[in-house]
């Protein structure tokens, strides 16, 4: 019997991870308030992306948002999570259940990737299983899941272990399997921009630690190959992102749009918040006494650690301390330039604390407990699971929650400071449109004449498609404003002849035609040439990467 269990140990570990993940997700079975905080934005974005597919193969513009004038999430924010919700909705029948399923899958897969990482370090199933369960039950991990509904950041937990697994294989093993670096980095980039920045910082530290090894021909070659694959696989996302940045002035790129330096400094945690959480609906930032106890014995564990992972053990310890420090008021963020505020919240660095701390605790127990076995793993895991159960009161429910199809999304009233379901803080509008939100709120959904005189009839608008008959009467030229917010990728023609487009002073799409001209005006969103080329590059490189992985394995 014992031999059979040993033979199927990894399968058993997979089942345990799934069981723990399912237990942690039990609150999802109720009427969870998935619209709380960031949740409504993620679900609305997935819903809007589905609607956009009805008009174009490039669903960058969510046509029904911003009072029907269009709003772009997908040009600025990683597209993986809305696509995941959208695809899952075909199985669940609605977007709320799809959101719940996606979050549960992300939690379980974060356990899988953590297991894979620690197993590569230790070659020990018990240490790997413990690390995965600790990672899944790290309090901040579940703050993202249940309190913030921050799906983008929450999903990033899946890819962090893969990034460091790829780097470990690259620098510390003779194995050729370091493609996990590409998978992890691509997953991060396409999931959450800000998490990518934070992970990149610690990945850079890890690379600097091993800079001498980077001089080896094999290491250098594989490192360059991974970087190239990361860039070309994600080119369909970052090339349009850069193109949009240079196509006009968008609010997201303005100083203080995402976060001000003052706001970032205010987000730093009091040291006490790492130990105690106020019972006032606050986010849970505490680390947990079981984590701190296991971390406290790091020096003892280091002395018993195998020599081949001592250097890594030290790196993980230092990174744990650094990431926790960076989230608190004890870190001198005020001495840094304003650009540090781009991650919005200092406490976001706790996501890295969860990864490093879980790794250190598992390594410590593996080194210190004599004949470390599955019973030890189960005892610590039960303690960790029971600890997070104490925070069940922070989970909020809403028995009257409506399906996303029944909500009015992206409707702006024109108020100075406004958070709208579907468009958040309107940070992805052109600056001109952002500054003229009252104009957006009061504007009619039709073609306007800004300069000159013209007769417009038979207007028909369906999403990003519009047609009308226009006839100009002015002796000079006539300037029109279309009922679309200015984003690159629109095509406007008169009797089939393309017109030059520009952004109006209101942040809308504009064009001009000559004197006494008439014809059939047609508008469509087809994406730019750069979008089409980059999509082809990514598709072809995906095939190439699959072949590369197959050869590596």
PDB file of C-alpha atoms in Angstrom, residues 17 64 71 106 116 134 164 166 222 262 336 377 389 456 495:
ATOM      1  CA  UNK A  17      -3.857  21.257  -3.924  1.00  0.00           C
ATOM      2  CA  UNK A  64     -21.183  50.709 -25.592  1.00  0.00           C
ATOM      3  CA  UNK A  71     -13.832  53.180 -24.380  1.00  0.00           C
ATOM      4  CA  UNK A 106      -6.203  30.920 -10.780  1.00  0.00           C
ATOM      5  CA  UNK A 116       6.696  22.998  -9.493  1.00  0.00           C
ATOM      6  CA  UNK A 134       1.223  28.323   2.181  1.00  0.00           C
ATOM      7  CA  UNK A 164      11.786  32.369 -10.940  1.00  0.00           C
ATOM      8  CA  UNK A 166      12.871  29.733 -15.416  1.00  0.00           C
ATOM      9  CA  UNK A 222      19.134  30.794 -23.574  1.00  0.00           C
ATOM     10  CA  UNK A 262       1.494  61.724  -2.043  1.00  0.00           C
ATOM     11  CA  UNK A 336      12.810  58.226  -4.589  1.00  0.00           C
ATOM     12  CA  UNK A 377       2.848  19.148   5.944  1.00  0.00           C
ATOM     13  CA  UNK A 389     -10.924  31.042   8.145  1.00  0.00           C
ATOM     14  CA  UNK A 456     -26.495  64.788 -42.968  1.00  0.00           C
ATOM     15  CA  UNK A 495     -17.699  56.698 -51.259  1.00  0.00           C
TER      16      UNK A 495
END
